[in-house]
Short mmCIF file of C-alpha atoms in Angstrom, two decimals:
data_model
loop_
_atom_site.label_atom_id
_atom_site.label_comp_id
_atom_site.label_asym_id
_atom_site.label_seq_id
_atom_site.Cartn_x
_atom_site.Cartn_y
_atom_site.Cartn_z
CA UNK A 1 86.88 121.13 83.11
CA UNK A 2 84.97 119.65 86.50
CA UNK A 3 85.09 116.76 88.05
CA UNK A 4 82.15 115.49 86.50
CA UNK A 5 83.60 116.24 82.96
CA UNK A 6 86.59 115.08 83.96
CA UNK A 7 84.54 111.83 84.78
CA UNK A 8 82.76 111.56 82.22
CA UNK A 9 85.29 112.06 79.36
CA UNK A 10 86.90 108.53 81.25
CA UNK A 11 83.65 106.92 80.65
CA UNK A 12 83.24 108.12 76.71
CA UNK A 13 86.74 106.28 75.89
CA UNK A 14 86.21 103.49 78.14
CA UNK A 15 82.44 103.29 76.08
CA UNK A 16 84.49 104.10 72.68
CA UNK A 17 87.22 101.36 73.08
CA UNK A 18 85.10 98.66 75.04
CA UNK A 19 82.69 99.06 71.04
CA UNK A 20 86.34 98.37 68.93
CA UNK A 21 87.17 95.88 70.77
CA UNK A 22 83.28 94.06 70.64
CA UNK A 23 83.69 94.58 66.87
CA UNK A 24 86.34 92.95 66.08
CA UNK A 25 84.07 89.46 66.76
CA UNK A 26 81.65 90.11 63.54
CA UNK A 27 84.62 90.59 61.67
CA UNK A 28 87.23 87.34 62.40
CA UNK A 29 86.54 84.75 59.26
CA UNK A 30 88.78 82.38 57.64
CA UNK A 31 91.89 84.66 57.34
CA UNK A 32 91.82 84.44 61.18
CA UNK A 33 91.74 80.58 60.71
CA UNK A 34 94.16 80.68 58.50
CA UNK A 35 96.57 82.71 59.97
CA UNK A 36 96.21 80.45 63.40
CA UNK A 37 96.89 77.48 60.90
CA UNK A 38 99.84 78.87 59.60
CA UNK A 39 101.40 80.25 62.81
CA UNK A 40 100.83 76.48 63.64
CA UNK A 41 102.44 74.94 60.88
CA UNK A 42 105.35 76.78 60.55
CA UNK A 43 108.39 75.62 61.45
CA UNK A 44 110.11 79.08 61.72
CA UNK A 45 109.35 81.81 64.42
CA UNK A 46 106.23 84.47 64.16
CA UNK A 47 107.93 87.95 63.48
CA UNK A 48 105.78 90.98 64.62
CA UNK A 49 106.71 94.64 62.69
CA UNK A 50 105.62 97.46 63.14
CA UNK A 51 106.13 101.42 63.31
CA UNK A 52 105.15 103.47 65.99
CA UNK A 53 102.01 103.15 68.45
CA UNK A 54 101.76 100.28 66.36
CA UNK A 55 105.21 98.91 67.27
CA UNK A 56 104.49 99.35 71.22
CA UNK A 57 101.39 96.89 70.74
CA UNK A 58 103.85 94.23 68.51
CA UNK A 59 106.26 94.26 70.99
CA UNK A 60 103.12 93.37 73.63
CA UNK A 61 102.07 91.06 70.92
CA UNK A 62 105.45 89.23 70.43
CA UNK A 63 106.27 88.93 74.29
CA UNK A 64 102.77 87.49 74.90
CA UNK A 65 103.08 84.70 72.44
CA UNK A 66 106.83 83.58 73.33
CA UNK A 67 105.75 83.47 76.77
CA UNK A 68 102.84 81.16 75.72
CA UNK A 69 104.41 78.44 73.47
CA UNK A 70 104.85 80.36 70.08
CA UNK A 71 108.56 81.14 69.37
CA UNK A 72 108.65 84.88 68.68
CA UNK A 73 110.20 88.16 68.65
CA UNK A 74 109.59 92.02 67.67
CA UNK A 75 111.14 93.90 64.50
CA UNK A 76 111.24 97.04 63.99
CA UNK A 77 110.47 97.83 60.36
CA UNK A 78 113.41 100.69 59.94
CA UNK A 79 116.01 98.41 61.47
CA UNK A 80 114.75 95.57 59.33
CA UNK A 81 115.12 97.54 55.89
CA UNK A 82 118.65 98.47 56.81
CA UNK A 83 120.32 94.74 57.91
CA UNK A 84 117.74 93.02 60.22
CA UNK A 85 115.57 91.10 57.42
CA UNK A 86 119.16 88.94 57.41
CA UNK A 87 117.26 87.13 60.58
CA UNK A 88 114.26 86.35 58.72
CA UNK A 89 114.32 82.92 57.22
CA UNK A 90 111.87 81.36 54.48
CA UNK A 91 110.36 79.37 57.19
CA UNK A 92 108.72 82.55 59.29
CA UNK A 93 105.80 84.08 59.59
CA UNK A 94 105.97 87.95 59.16
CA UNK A 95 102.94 89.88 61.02
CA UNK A 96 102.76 93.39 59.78
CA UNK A 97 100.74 95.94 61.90
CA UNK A 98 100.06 99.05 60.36
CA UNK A 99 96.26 100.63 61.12
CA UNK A 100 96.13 102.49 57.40
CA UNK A 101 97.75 99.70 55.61
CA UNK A 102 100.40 102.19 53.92
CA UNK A 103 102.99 102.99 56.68
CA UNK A 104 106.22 103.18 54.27
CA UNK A 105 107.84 101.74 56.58
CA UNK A 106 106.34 98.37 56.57
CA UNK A 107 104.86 98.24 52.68
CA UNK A 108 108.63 98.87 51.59
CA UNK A 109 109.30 95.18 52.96
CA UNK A 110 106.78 93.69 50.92
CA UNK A 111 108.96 92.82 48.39
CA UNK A 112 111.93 90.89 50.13
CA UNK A 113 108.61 89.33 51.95
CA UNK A 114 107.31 87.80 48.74
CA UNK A 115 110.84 87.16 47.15
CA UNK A 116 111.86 85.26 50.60
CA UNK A 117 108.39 82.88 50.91
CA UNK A 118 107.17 84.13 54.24
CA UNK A 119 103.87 84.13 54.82
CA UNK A 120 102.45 87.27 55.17
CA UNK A 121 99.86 88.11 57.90
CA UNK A 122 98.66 91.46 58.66
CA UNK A 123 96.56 93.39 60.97
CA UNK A 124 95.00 96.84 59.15
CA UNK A 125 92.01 98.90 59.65
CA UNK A 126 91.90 99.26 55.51
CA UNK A 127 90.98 96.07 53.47
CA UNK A 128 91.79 97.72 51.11
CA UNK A 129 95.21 98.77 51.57
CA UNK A 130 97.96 98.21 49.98
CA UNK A 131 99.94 95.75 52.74
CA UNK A 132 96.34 93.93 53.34
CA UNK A 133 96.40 93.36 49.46
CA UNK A 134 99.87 92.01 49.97
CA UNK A 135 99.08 89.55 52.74
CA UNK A 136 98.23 85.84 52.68
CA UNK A 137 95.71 87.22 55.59
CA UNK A 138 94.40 89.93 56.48
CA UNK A 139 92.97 90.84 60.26
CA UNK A 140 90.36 93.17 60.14
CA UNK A 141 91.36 96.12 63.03
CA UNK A 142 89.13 99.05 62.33
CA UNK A 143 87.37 100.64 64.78
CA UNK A 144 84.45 103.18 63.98
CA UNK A 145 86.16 106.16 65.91
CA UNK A 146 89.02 107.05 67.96
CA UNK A 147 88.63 108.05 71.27
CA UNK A 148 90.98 110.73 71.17
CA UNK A 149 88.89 114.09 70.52
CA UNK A 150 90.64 115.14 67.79
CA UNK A 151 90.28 111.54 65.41
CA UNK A 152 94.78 111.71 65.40
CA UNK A 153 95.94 110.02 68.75
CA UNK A 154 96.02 106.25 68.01
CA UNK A 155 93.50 104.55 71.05
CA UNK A 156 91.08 102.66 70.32
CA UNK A 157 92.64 101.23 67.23
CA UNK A 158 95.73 99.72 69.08
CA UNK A 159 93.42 98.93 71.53
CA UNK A 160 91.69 96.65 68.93
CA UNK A 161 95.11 95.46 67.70
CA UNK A 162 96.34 94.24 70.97
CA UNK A 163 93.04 92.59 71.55
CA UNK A 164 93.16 90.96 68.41
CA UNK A 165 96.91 89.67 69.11
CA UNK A 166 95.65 88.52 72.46
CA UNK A 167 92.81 86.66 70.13
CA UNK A 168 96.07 85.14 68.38
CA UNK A 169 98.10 83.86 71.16
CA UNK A 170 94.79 82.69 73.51
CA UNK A 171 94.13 80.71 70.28
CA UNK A 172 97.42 79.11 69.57
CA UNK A 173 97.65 78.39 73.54
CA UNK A 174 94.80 76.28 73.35
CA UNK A 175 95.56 74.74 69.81
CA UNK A 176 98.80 73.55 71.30
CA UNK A 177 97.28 72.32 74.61
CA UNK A 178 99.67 74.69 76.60
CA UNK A 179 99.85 73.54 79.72
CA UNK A 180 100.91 75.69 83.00
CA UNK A 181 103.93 73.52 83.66
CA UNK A 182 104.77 74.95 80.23
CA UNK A 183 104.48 78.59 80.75
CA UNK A 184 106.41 77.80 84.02
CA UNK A 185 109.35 76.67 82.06
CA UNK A 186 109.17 80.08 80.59
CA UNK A 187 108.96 82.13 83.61
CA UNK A 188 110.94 80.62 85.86
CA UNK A 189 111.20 84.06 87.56
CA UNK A 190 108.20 84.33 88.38
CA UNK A 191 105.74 82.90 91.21
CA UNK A 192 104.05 80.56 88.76
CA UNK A 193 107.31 78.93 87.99
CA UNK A 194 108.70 78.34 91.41
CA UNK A 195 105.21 76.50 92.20
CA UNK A 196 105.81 74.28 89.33
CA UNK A 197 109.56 74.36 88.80
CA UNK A 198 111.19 74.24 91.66
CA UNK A 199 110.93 71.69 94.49
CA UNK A 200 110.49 71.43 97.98
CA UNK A 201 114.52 70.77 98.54
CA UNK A 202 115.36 73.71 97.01
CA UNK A 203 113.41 76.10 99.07
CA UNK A 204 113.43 73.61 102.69
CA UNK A 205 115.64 74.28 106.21
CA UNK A 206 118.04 71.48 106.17
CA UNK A 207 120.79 72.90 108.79
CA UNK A 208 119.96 72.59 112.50
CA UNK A 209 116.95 70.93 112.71
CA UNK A 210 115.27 71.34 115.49
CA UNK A 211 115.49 67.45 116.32
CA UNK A 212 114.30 65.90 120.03
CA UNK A 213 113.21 62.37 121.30
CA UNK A 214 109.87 61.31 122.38
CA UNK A 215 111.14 61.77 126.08
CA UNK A 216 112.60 65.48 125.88
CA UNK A 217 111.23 68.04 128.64
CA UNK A 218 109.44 71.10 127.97
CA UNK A 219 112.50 73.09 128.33
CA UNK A 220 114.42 71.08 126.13
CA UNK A 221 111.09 71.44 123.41
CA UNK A 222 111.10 74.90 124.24
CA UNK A 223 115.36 75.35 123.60
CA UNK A 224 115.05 73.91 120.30
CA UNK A 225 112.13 75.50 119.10
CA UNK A 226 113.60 78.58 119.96
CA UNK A 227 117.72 77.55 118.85
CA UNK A 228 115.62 76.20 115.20
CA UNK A 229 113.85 79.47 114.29
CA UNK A 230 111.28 77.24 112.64
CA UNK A 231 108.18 77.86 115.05
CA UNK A 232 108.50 73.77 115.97
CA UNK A 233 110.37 71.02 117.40
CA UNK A 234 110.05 67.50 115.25
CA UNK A 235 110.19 64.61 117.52
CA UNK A 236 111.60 61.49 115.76
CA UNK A 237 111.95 58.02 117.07
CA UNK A 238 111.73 54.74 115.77
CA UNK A 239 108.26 54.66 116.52
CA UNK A 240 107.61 57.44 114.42
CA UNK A 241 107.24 61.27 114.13
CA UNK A 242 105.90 64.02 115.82
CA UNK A 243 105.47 67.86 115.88
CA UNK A 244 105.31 70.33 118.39
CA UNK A 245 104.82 74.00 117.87
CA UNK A 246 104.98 76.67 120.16
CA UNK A 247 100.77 76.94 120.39
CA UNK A 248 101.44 73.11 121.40
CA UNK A 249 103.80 74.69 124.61
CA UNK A 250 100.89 77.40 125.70
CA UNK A 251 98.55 75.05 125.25
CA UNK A 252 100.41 72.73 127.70
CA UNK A 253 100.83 75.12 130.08
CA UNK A 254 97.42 75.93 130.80
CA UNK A 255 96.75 72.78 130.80
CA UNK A 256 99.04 71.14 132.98
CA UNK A 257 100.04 73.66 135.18
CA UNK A 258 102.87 73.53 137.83
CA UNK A 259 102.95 69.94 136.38
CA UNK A 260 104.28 71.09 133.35
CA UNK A 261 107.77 70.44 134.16
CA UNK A 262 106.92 66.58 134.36
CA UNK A 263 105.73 66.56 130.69
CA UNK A 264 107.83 65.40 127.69
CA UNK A 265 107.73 65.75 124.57
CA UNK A 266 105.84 62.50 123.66
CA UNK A 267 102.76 63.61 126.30
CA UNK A 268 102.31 67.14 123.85
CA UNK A 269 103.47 66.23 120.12
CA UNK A 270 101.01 66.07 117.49
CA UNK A 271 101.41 62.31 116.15
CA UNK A 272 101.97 61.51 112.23
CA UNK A 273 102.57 65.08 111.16
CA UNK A 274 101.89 65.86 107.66
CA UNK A 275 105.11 65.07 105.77
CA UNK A 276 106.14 65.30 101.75
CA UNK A 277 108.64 63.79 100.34
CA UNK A 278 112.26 65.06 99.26
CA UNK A 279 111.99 65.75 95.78
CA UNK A 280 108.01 67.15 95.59
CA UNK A 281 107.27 70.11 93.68
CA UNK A 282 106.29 73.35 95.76
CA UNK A 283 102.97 73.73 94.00
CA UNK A 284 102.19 70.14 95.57
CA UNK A 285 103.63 71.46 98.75
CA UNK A 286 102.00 74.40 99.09
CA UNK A 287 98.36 72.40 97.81
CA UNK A 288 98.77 70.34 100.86
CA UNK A 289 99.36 73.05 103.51
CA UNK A 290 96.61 74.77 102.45
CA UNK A 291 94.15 71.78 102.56
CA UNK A 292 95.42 70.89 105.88
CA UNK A 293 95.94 74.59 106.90
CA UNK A 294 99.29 74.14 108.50
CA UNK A 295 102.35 76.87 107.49
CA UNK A 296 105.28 74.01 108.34
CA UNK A 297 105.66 70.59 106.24
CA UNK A 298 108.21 68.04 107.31
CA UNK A 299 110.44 66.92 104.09
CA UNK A 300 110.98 63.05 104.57
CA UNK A 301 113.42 60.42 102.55
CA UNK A 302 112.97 57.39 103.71
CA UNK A 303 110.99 57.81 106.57
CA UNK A 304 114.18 60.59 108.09
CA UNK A 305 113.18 64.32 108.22
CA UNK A 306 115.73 66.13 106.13
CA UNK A 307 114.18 69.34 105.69
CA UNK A 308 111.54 71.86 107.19
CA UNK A 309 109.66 73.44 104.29
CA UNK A 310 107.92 76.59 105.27
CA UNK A 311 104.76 78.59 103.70
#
């Protein structure tokens, strides 16, 4: 092959999935609905099954709609015939995937399905099938072709099925008004839920501050910024705070020259420094530095620094 077949054969499945995935919109209808309803209403968790390919895109499936307010979790269908169904209660929602809606694997579970109470969804390119029969609902999944050349390689079929569980979970999100504070409590990990969980105490400087009066020298401004590490020296007094930075100490030496030495701390501080207070989450934080365009924020209880917080 060339480059430009190479190219072009990128193009054909991009072309070839991009047309299952359009599809699936003239084919949602009430099963959709009611699947969403029932997802909604249960009072169990929504179990995702299924074998192979179509496995890999329920575990996708089941991770995306923990993470985004639906209580769920994967199962494979072999592991459930032999001992796992023991976790399903009558109070679940089973989602089968299976593209020809006769995988063994899955059909075989029909029966404890039905004898159990669950509600049965399932996602098949076959209305016809036998698990779409089975189901309460049935999501339409079939795509028109494959885009592997040979019609065998499962593509743009689980490409339709993990568009149509994102179709699921975006859905539920929005029925449940999930909130980002929400998925933050769910990814605490991640960058998301720092900015939301976590506040500025638990990330601030607290230990040698670099603390001077109003009437420190340069060279005592310039010690502490330097001893602190922080980039700054905080000038507190009764009167009030201040900030100097180390841009504040060049500054001051070009402009007061061999003078410099008779400067204090009061004469270069910047006055009423932007403060937050102890307690404030880091997505407030982090809101505020960026409006003001400043990288240090003084963390205040009480009208005492206690903290640095740094971008």
């Amino acid at each position: 092959m060339t480059t430009h077949a190479f190219l072009e054969t990128a193009k054909d499945v991009f072309r070839v999935e991009s047309d299952a995935v359009a599809n699936l919109a003239s084919r949602i209808d009430q099963n959709f609905v009611d699947s969403v309803s029932a997802i909604l209403e249960s009072s169990g968790r929504c179990i995702i099954c299924g074998m192979g390919k179509s496995g890999i895109i329920g575990k996708k499936m089941a991770a995306t709609l923990a993470s985004t307010g639906t209580p769920s979790f994967f199962m494979h269908p072999g592991e459930a015939y032999h001992g796992d169904l023991g976790m399903v209660t009558p109070d679940d929602v089973f989602v089968a995937i299976s593209n020809s809606g006769e995988t063994s694997e899955v059909v075989k579970l029909i029966p404890f399905l039905k004898d159990n109470g669950n509600y049965l969804v399932s996602l098949t390119g076959n209305p016809e099938s036998t698990l779409a029969k089975a189901s309460n609902s049935h999501l339409d999944i079939s795509v028109e072709e494959e885009a592997c050349p040979l019609q065998l390689a499962p593509t743009a079929s689980t490409t339709a099925t993990l568009a149509m569980g994102d179709a699921l979970a975006v859905t539920l999100m929005k029925a449940r008004d999930f909130k980002p504070e929400n998925f933050a409590r769910f990814h605490p990990g991640g960058s998301l839920g720092r900015r939301l969980l976590s506040t500025v105490n638990d990330e601030m400087v607290a230990e040698r501050l670099p603390l001077v009066a109003p009437e420190a020298s340069v060279l005592d401004l310039i010690e502490s910024i330097g001893v602190g590490g922080l980039g700054i020296a905080i000038v507190q007094s009764s009167a009030g705070l201040g900030i100097v930075t180390d841009g504040d100490i060049r500054r001051a030496v070009q402009k007061y020259g061999d003078n410099l030495f008779q400067v204090t701390a009061n004469d270069v501080m910047t006055p009423d420094p932007a403060c937050i207070a102890s307690g404030a989450r880091i997505e407030d934080a982090l809101y505020l530095m960026d409006k003001q365009r400043i990288t240090s924020l003084l963390v205040t209880d009480k009208g005492q620094v206690i903290g640095v917080f740094k971008k």
